[in-house]
XYZ file of C-alpha atoms in Angstrom:
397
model
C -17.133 25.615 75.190
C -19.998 25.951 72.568
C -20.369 29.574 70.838
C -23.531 30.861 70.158
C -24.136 31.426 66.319
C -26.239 34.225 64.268
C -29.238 31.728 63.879
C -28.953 31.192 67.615
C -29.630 34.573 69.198
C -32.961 34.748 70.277
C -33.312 31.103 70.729
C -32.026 30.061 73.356
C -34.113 27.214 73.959
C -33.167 25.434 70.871
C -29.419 25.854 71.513
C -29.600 24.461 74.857
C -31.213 21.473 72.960
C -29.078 20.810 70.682
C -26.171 21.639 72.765
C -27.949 18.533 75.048
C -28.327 16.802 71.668
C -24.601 16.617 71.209
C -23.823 15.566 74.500
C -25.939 12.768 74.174
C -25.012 12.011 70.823
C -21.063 11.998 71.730
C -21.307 9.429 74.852
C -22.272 6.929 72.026
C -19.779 8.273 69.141
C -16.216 6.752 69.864
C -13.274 8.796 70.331
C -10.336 8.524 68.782
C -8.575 6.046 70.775
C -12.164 3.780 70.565
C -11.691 4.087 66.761
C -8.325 3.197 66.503
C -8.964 0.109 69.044
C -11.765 -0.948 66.944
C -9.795 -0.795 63.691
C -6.974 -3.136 64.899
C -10.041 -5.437 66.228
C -11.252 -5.541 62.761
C -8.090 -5.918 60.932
C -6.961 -8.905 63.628
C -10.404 -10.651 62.965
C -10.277 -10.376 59.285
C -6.920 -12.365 59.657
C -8.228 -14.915 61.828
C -11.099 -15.703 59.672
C -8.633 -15.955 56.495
C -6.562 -18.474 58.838
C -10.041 -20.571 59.510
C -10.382 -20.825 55.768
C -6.746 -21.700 54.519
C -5.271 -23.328 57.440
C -7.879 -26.669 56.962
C -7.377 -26.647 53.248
C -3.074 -26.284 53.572
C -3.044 -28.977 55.982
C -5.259 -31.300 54.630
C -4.089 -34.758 55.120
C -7.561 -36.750 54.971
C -9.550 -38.389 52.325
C -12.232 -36.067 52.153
C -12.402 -32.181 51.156
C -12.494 -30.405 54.715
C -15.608 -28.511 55.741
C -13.488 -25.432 56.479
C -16.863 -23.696 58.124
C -16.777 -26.066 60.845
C -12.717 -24.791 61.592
C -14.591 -23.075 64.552
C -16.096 -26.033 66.071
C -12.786 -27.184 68.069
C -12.349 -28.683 71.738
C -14.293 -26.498 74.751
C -16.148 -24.792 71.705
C -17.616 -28.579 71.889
C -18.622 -28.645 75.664
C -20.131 -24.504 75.436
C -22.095 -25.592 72.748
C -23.411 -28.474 74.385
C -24.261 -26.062 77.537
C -26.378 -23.957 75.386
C -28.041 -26.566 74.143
C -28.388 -28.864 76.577
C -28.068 -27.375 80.261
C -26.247 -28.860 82.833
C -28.732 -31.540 83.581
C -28.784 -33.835 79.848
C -26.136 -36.216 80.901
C -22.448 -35.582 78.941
C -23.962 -35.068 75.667
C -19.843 -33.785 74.055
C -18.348 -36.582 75.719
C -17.310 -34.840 78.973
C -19.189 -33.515 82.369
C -20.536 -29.683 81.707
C -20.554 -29.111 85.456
C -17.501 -27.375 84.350
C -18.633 -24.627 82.593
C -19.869 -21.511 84.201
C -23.268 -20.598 82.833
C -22.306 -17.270 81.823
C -21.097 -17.621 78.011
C -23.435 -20.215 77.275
C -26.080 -18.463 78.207
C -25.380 -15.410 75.688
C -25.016 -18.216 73.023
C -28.400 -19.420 73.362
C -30.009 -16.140 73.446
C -27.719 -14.975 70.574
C -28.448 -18.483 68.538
C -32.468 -17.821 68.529
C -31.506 -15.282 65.224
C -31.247 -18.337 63.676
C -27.361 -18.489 63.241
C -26.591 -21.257 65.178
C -24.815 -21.848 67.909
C -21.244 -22.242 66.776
C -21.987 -18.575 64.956
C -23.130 -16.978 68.195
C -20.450 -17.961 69.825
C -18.271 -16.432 67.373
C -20.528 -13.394 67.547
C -20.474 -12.836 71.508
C -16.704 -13.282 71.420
C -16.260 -11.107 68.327
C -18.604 -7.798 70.441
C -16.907 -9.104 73.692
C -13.346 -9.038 72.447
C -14.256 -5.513 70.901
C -15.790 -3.867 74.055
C -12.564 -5.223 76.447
C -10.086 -3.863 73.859
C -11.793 -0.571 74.022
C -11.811 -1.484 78.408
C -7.948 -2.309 77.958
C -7.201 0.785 76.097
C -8.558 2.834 78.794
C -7.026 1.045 81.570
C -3.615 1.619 79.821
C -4.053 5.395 79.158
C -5.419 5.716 82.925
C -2.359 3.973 84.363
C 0.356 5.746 82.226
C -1.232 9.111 81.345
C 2.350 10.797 80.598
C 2.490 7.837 77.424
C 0.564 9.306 74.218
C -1.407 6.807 72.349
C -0.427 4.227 74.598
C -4.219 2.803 74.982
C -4.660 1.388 71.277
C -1.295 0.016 71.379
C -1.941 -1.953 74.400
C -4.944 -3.122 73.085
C -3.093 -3.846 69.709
C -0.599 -5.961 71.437
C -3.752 -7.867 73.247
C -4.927 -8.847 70.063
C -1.943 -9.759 68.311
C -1.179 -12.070 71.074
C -0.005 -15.502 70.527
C -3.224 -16.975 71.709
C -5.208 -14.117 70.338
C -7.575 -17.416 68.341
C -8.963 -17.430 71.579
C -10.273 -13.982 71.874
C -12.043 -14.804 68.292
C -13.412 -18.356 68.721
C -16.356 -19.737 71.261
C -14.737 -19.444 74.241
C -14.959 -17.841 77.388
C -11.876 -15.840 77.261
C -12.845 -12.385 75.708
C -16.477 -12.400 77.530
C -14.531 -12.370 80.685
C -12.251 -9.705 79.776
C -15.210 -7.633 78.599
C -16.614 -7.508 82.085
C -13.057 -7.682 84.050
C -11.033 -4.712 82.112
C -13.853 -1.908 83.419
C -13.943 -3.895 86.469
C -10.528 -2.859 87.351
C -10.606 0.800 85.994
C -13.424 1.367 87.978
C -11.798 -0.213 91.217
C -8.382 1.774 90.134
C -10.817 5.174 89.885
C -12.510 4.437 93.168
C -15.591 3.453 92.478
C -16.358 0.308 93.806
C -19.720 -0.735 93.610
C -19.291 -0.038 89.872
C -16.046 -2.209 89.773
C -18.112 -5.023 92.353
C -21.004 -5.062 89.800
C -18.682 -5.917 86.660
C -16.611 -8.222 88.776
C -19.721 -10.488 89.546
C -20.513 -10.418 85.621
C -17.339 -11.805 85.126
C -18.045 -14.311 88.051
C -20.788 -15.861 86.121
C -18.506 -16.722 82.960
C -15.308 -18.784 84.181
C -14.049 -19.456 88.143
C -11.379 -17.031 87.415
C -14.122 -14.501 89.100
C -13.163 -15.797 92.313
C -9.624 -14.733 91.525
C -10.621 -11.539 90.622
C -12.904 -10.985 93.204
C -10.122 -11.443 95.427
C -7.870 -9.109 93.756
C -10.882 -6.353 93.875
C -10.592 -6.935 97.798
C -6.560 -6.519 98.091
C -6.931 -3.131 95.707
C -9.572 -2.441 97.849
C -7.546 -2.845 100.774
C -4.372 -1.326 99.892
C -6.060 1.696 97.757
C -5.652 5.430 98.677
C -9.086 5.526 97.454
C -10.886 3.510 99.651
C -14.119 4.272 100.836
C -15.208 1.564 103.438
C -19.325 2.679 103.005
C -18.424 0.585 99.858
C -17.243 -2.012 101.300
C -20.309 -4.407 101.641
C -20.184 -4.180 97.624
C -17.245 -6.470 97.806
C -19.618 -9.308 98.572
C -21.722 -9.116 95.526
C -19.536 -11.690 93.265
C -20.148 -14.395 95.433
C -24.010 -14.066 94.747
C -23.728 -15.913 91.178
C -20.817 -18.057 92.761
C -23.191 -19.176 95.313
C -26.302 -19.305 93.056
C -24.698 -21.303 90.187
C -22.971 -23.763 93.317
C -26.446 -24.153 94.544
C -28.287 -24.763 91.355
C -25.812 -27.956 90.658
C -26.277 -28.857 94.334
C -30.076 -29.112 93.227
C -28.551 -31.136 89.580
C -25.993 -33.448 90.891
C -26.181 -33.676 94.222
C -22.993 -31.778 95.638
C -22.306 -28.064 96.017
C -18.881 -29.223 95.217
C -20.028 -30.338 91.206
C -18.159 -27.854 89.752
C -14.890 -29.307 91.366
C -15.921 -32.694 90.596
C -16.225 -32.263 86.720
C -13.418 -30.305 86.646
C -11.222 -33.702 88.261
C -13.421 -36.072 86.071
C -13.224 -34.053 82.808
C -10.076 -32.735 83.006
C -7.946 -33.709 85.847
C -7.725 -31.002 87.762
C -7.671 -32.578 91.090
C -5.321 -30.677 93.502
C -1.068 -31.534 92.844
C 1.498 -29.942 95.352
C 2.669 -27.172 92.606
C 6.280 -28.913 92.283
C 4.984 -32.176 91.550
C 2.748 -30.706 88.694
C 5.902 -28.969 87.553
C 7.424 -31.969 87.568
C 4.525 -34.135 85.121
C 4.427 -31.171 82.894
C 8.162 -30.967 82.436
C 7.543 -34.657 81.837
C 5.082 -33.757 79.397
C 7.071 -31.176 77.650
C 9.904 -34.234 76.262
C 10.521 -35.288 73.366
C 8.642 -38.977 73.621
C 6.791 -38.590 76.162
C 3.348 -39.093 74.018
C 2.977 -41.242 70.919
C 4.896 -39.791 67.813
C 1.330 -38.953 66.291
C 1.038 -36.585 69.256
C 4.079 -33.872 69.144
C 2.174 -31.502 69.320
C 0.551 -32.036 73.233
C 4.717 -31.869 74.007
C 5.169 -28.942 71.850
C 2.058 -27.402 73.743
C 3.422 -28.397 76.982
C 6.717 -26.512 76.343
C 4.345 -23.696 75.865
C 2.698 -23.675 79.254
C 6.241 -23.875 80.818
C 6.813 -20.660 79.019
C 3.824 -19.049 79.999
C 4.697 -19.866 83.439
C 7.904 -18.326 83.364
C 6.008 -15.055 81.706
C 3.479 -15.380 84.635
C 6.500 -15.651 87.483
C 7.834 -12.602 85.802
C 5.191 -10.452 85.444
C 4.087 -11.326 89.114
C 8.059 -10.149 90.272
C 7.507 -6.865 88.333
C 3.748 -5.889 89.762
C 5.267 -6.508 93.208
C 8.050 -4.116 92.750
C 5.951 -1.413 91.779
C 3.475 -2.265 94.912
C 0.837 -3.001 92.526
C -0.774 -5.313 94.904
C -4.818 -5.894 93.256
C -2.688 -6.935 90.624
C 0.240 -8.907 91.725
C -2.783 -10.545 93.692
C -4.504 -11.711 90.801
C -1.942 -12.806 88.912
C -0.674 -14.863 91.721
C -4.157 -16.511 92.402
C -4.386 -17.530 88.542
C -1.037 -19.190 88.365
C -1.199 -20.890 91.748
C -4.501 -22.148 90.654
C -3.238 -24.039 87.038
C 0.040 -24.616 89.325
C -2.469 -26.918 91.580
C -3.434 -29.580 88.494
C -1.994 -32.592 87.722
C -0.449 -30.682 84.871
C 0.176 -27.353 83.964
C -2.272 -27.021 81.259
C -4.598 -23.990 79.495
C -1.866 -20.985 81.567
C -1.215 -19.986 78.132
C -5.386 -18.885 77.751
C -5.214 -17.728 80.914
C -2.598 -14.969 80.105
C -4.824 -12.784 77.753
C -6.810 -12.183 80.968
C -3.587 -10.491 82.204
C -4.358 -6.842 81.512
C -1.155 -5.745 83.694
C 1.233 -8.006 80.785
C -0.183 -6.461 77.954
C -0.400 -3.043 79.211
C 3.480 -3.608 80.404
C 4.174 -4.987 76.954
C 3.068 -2.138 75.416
C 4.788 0.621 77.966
C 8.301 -1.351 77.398
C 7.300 -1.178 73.702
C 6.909 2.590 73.606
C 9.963 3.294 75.833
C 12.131 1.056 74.122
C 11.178 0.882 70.607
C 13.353 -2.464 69.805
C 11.478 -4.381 72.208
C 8.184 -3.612 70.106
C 9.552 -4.559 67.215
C 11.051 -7.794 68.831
C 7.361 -8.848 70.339
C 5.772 -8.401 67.166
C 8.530 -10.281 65.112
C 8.178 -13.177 67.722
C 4.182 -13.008 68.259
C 2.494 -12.684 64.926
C 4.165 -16.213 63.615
C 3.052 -17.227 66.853
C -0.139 -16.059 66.483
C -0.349 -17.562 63.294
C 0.665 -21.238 64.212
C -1.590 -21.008 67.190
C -4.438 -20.021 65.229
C -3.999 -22.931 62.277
C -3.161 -25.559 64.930
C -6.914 -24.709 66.710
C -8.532 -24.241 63.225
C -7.121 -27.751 62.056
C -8.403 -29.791 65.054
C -4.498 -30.049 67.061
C -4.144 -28.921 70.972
C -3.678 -25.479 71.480
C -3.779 -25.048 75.569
């Protein structure tokens, strides 16, 4: 693979160095595909931030000149904050219980926020190298899964990012941290290596309950993989450790190993619903008049979780005709979960955690060009209304 040169013979001790140099030096150079990932994360961020800065200022209805820098500082960016600052054990210091909020995001925040930025700005800045690293994660994943389909990796990862909650993957939330630890999670568990895939799976376990999900997925893949290896199988265990550990540190807090649960039904009513009568208050939800006249946009957000639903259903009848069980289990475990609430509410988040949609986005997008061109004519207006409804203080999911 290398060729020795003219100034080489004779030395071979400094071409085996810098032969070792380069090997060394390319594990940290991206490829191609990393590059072109990286440039649609940077041209999808620049977009966002112009949306921060207009979208306040167009929709101005107040008073007073908006403070278009605080466009960041919107709903659960409210509670994360307040976790970083605050801990778990400072009473409700954003209005609602923080119980609810894995420690793993907040935790980056602080350490991020003591350059001096503040916390809103680290926020920004772990979900900004987050979103970056899974897109790079999803890419992979794509190109792994569908080897015969050229440059299918960055497109995947394109269509991630364009998505119509793609704000998400940008602002303080826990979305894009997750992904950044549950994208090589699965690549390593589709690859066979499993302590690898266990280790990245209890990452993600520390940063939203959606690790329990996924750690239940691992186990099905695990299961029904040709590339089992049981001697790996005690791995499996590992993301209940910060489970257990962050269950027993509110134990020690509140009083109840059950906290979690309990802000969750306090904060946001989440207590369990039979999944047809939560269909039923969110279809409820989703008419015209159901809320004040002030408040159209809760039913027009509504409407939007009865869509993602109907994605979800879909996406979870496709995975289990191609026997993609890990998959198919995951996917099944998140929607039965937000199925479970009083009301379907925050699905629509939930689906940029979906690697298999945006991966199958992007292979129907490839192999039937018209269907690309369809997505992207229905998700970048989408994108764009999501993004100045969160940047302008309305619901967004």
């Amino acid at each position: 693979m290398f060729e020795r040169t003219a100034g080489d013979e004779g030395k071979p001790g400094r071409a085996r160095r810098a032969r070792a140099d380069g090997v060394r030096l390319s594990r940290w150079m991206p490829t191609a595909m990393g590059r072109e990932v990286l440039g649609w994360w940077l041209v999808t961020r620049a977009a966002l931030f112009m949306l921060s800065v207009s979208a306040p200022l167009l929709f101005n209805r107040g008073n007073d000149y908006p403070n278009v820098w605080r466009a960041w500082l919107q709903w659960d960016v409210w509670h994360l904050k307040a976790v970083a600052e605050f801990g778990y054990n400072n009473g409700e210091p954003s209005g609602a219980p923080l119980a609810a909020f894995f420690p793993g995001f907040p935790l980056l925040v602080r350490i991020v926020s003591w350059t001096g930025i503040g916390y809103v700005a680290a926020g920004i800045v772990v979900s900004a190298v987050a979103s970056a690293v899974a897109g790079v994660y999803l890419a992979r994943l794509a190109q792994y899964e569908f080897p015969e389909l050229k440059d299918l990796g960055p497109h995947a990862a394109m269509i991630w990012y364009g998505a119509p909650v793609g704000v998400f993957l940008a602002a303080g939330y826990t979305e894009a941290l997750f992904c950044a630890f549950a994208f090589p999670a699965w690549l390593a568990a589709r690859q066979g290596r499993w302590a690898r895939a266990a280790i990245f799976v209890a990452l993600a376990s520390t940063v939203r309950v959606s690790g329990i999900f996924l750690a239940f997925a691992l186990v099905v893949e695990f299961v029904t993989s040709k590339k089992r290896d049981w001697l790996s199988l005690p791995w499996l265990a590992l993301p209940a450790v910060p489970v257990l550990a962050f269950m027993a540190y509110l134990k020690q807090i509140h009083g109840s190993w059950f906290a979690w649960q309990e802000a969750q039904e306090k904060g946001w009513a989440r207590e369990f619903t039979w999944p047809w009568t939560s269909l039923m208050h969110t279809i409820e939800a989703a008419t015209k008049g159901h809320f004040s006249a002030d408040r159209s946009d809760w039913t027009w957000m509504f409407r939007a979780e009865l869509v993602a639903l109907v994605v979800g259903l879909l996406l979870l009848a496709w995975l289990i005709r191609r026997r993609s069980w890990g998959e198919a289990a995951w996917v099944a475990a998140t929607v039965g979960a937000f199925c479970t609430s009083f009301w379907i509410y925050s699905l629509t988040r939930a689906s940029l955690l979906w690697w298999p949609l945006w991966i199958g986005l992007a292979v129907m997008s490839r192999r039937r060009l018209w269907l690309g061109r369809l997505y992207l004519a229905l998700a970048i207006p989408l994108a764009a209304i999501w993004a100045a409804a969160f940047f302008t203080g309305r619901w967004t999911g």
